[in-house]
Coordinates of C-alpha atoms and ligand atoms in Angstrom, one line a residue:
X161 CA 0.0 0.0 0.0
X162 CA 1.6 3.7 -0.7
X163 CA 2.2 5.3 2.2
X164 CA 0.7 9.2 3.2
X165 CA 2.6 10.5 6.1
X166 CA 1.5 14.3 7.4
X167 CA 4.3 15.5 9.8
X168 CA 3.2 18.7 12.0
X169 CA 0.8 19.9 9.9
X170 CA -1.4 22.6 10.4
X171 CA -4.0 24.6 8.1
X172 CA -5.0 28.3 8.7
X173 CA -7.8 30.1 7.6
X174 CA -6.8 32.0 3.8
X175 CA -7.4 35.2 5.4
X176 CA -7.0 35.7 9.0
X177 CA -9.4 39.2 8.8
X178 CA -8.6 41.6 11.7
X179 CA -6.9 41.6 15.1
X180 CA -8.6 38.6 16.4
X181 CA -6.7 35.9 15.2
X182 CA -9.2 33.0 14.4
X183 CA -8.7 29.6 15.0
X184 CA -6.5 27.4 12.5
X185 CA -8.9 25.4 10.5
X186 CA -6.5 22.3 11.2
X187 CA -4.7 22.6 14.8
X188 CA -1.4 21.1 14.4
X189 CA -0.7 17.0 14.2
X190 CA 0.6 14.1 12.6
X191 CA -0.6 11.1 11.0
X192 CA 0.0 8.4 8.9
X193 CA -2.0 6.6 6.1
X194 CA -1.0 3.2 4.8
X195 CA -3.9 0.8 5.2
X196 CA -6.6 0.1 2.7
X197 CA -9.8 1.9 4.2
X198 CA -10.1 4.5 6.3
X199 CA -13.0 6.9 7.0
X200 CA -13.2 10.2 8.2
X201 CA -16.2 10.9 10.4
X202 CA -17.1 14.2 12.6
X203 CA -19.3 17.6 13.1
X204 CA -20.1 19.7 10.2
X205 CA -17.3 21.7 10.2
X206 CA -15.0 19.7 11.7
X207 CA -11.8 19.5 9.1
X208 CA -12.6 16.6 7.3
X209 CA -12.5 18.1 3.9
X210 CA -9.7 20.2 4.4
X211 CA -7.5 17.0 5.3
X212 CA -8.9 14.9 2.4
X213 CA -7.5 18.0 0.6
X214 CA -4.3 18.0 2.3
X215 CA -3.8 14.6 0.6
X216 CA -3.1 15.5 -2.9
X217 CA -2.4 19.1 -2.7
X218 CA -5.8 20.8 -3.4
X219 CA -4.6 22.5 0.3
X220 CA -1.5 23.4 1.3
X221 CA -0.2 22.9 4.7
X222 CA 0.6 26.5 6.6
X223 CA 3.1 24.2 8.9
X224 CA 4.5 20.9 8.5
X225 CA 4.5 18.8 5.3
X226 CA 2.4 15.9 3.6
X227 CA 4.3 13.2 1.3
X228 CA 2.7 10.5 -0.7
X229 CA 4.9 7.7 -1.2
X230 CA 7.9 10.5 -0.2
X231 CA 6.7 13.1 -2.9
X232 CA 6.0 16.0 -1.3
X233 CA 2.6 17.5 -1.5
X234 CA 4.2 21.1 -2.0
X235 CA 7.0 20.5 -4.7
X236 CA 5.8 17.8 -6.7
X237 CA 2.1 18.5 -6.8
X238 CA 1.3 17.0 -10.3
X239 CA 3.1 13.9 -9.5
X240 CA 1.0 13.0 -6.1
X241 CA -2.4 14.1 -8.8
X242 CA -1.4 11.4 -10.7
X243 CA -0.8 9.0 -7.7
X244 CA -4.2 10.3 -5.8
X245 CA -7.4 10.5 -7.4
X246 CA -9.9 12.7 -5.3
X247 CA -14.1 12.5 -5.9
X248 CA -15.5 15.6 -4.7
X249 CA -18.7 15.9 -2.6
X250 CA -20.4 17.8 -5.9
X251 CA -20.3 16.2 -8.8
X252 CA -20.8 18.8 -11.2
X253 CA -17.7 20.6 -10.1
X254 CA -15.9 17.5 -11.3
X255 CA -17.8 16.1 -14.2
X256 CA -17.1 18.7 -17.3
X257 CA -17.4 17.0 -20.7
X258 CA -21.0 16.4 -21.7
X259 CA -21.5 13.0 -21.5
X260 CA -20.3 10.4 -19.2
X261 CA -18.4 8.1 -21.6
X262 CA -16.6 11.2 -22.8
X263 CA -15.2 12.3 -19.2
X264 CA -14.1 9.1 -18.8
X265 CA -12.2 9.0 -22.0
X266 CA -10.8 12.7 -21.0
X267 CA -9.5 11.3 -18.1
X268 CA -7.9 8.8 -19.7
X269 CA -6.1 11.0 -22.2
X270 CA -2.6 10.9 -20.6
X271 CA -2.6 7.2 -19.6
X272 CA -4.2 5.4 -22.8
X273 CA -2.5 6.6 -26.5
X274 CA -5.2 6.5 -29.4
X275 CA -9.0 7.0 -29.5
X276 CA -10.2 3.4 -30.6
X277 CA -8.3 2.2 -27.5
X278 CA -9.5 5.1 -24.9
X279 CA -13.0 4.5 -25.9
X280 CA -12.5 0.8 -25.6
X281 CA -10.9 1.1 -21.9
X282 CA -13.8 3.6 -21.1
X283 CA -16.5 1.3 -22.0
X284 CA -14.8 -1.5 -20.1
X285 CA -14.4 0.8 -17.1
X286 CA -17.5 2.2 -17.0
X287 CA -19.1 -1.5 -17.8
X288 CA -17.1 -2.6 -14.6
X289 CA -19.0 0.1 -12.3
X290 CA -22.4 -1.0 -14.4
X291 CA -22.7 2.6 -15.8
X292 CA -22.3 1.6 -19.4
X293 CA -26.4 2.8 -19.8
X294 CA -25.8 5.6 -18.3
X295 CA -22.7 6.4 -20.5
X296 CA -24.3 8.7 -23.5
X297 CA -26.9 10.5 -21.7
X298 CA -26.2 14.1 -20.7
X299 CA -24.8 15.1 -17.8
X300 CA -27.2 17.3 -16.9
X301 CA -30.1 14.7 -17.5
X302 CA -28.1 12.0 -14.9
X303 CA -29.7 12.2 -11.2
X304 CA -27.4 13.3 -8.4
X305 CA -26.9 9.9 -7.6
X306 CA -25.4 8.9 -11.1
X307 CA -23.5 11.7 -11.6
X308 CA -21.6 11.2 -8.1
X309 CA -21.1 7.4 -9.3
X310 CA -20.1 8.2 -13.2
X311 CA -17.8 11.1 -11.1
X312 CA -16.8 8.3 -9.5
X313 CA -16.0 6.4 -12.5
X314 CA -14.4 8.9 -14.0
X315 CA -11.4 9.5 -11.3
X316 CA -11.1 5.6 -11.0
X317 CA -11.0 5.1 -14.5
X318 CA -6.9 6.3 -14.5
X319 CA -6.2 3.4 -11.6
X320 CA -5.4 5.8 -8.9
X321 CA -3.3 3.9 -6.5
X322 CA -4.8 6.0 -3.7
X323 CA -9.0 7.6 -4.1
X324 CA -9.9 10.0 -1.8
X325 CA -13.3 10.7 -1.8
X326 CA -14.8 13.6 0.1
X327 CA -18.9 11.9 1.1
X328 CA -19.2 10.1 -2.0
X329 CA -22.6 8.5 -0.9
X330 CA -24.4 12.0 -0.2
X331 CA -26.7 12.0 -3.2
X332 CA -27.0 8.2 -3.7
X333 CA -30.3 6.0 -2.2
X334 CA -30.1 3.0 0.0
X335 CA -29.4 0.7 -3.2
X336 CA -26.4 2.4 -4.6
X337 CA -25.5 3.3 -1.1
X338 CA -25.0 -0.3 -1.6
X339 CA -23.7 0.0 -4.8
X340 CA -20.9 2.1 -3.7
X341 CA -19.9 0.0 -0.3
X342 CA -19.6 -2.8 -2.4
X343 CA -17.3 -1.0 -4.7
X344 CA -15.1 0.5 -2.2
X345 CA -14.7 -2.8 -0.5
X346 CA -13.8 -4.7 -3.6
X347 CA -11.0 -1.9 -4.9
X348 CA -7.7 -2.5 -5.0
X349 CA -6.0 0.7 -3.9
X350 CA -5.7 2.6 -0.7
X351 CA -9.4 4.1 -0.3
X352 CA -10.1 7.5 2.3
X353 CA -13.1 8.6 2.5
X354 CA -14.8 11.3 4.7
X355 CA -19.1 9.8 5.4
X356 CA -21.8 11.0 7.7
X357 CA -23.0 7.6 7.0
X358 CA -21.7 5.6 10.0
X359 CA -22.3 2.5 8.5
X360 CA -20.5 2.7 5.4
X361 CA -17.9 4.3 8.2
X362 CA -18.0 1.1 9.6
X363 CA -16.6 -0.9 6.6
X364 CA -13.3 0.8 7.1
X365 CA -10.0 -0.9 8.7
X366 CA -9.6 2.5 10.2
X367 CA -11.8 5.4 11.5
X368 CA -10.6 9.4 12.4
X369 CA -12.6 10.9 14.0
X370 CA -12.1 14.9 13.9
X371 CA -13.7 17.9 16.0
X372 CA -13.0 21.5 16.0
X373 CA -9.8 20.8 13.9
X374 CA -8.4 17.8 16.0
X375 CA -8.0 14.7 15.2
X376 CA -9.9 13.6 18.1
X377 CA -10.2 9.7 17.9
X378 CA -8.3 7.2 15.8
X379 CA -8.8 3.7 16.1
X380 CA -10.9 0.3 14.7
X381 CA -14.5 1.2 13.4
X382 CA -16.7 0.4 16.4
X383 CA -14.8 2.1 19.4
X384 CA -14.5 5.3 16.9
X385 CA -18.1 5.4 16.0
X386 CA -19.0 4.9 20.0
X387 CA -16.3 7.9 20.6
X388 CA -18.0 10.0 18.0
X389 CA -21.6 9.1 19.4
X390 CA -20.5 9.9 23.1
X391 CA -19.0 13.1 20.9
X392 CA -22.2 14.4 19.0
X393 CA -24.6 13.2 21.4
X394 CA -23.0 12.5 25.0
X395 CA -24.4 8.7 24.5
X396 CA -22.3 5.3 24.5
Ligands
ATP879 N1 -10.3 28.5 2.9 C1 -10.9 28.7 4.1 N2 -10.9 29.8 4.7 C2 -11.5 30.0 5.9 N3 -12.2 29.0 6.5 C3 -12.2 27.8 5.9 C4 -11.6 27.6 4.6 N4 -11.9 26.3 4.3 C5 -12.6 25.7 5.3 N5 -12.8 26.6 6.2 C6 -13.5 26.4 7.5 O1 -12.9 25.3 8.2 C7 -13.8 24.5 8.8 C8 -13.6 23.1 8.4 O2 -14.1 22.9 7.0 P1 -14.2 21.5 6.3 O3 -14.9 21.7 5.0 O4 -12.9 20.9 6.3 O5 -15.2 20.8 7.3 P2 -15.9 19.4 7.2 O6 -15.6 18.6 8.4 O7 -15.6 18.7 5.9 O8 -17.5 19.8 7.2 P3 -18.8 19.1 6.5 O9 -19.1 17.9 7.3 O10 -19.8 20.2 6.7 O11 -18.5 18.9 5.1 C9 -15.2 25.1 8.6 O12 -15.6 25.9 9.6 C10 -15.0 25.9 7.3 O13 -15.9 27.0 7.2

């Protein structure tokens, strides 16, 4: 599995305003990502995003330094891109060729030479995800839920050998809720994902748990959903 290490890193707001300094977004700390699953579950607010972002450079630490695999997040941004695919929470800030079939193929423009052979791999791909119906209708015609998962498809289809995804399952019903578990299970690479969904939390190896900017918790599934519950709710 690659290996993410953040050494004292910290994140502060972009701009601090006036003379009350507010607080850093990420307080300062260290961690280290090598297993196949883990999930990132707290508050709204709570600095999930912002370190799912840390991971391939879409945020820059303000202290400290994040490496994938020992390229560092800061110098050798493009190179860690390639290495760590990232699904956003929206996918229409992602998805930007018309169709489906054609992001995939865009995506695939640097890894696959020739347009009989991208179109080839992009039907395979998207067949492997069962979105190959969904492959030639407008974007704009897909339902939230398909456009996350043909998002989805999209950043998987260059074999990331990490994906980040930032709530992947927000727009998607019980079935591809489903869907989606079973995909992340089954995949290959190192998978981080940030859910408000505690039981697709709970098919991780490993569980953060984040508040006010901490890492708070960080641990096997169970005893970090119980520490977020006693958290959020002051229950056990
Ligand atoms: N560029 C920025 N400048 C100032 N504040 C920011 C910036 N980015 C994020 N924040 C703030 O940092 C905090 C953490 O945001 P983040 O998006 O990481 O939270 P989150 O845990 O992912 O929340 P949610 O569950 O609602 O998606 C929030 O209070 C947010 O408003």
């Amino acid at each position: 599995m690659p290996r993410i290490l953040l050494q004292d890193v910290s994140v502060l707001p972009a701009s601090p305003g006036t003379d009350a300094e507010p607080p850093p977004i990420l307080h300062p700390f260290s961690l280290e990502l090598a297993g196949p699953r883990t999930a990132v579950i707290g508050a709204n607010g709570s600095g999930k995003s912002t370190l799912l972002k840390l991971l391939n450079g879409l945020v820059l630490p303000d202290t400290g330094s994040v490496t994938v695999d020992g390229l560092d997040t800061a110098h050798k941004g493009a190179a860690v891109r390639r290495r760590v695919g990232f699904v956003f929470t929206d996918p229409l800030s992602q998805l930007v060729m018309p169709t489906g079939r054609d992001d995939v193929e865009l995506s695939l423009r640097a890894s696959v030479p020739g347009r009989a052979a991208r179109r080839h791999t992009a039907e395979a791909r998207l067949a492997s995800l069962g979105l190959l119906d969904l492959a030639d209708r407008s974007i704009y015609d897909l339902s939230g839920g398909e456009r996350q998962l043909m998002a989805l498809a999209s950043v998987l289809a260059v074999e990331p050998d990490i994906l980040v995804a930032d709530e992947p399952s927000t727009l998607l019903d019980l079935r591809n809720t489903a869907r989606l578990r079973g995909i992340f299970s089954s995949l290959p690479q190192q998978v981080i994902y940030t859910t408000h969904d505690l039981e697709f939390a709970a098919d991780a190896d490993r569980v953060i748990v984040m508040e006010n900017g901490s890492v708070v918790f960080d641990g096997g599934p169970q005893e970090a959903i119980a520490a977020y519950r006693a958290l959020a709710l002051g229950v056990r």
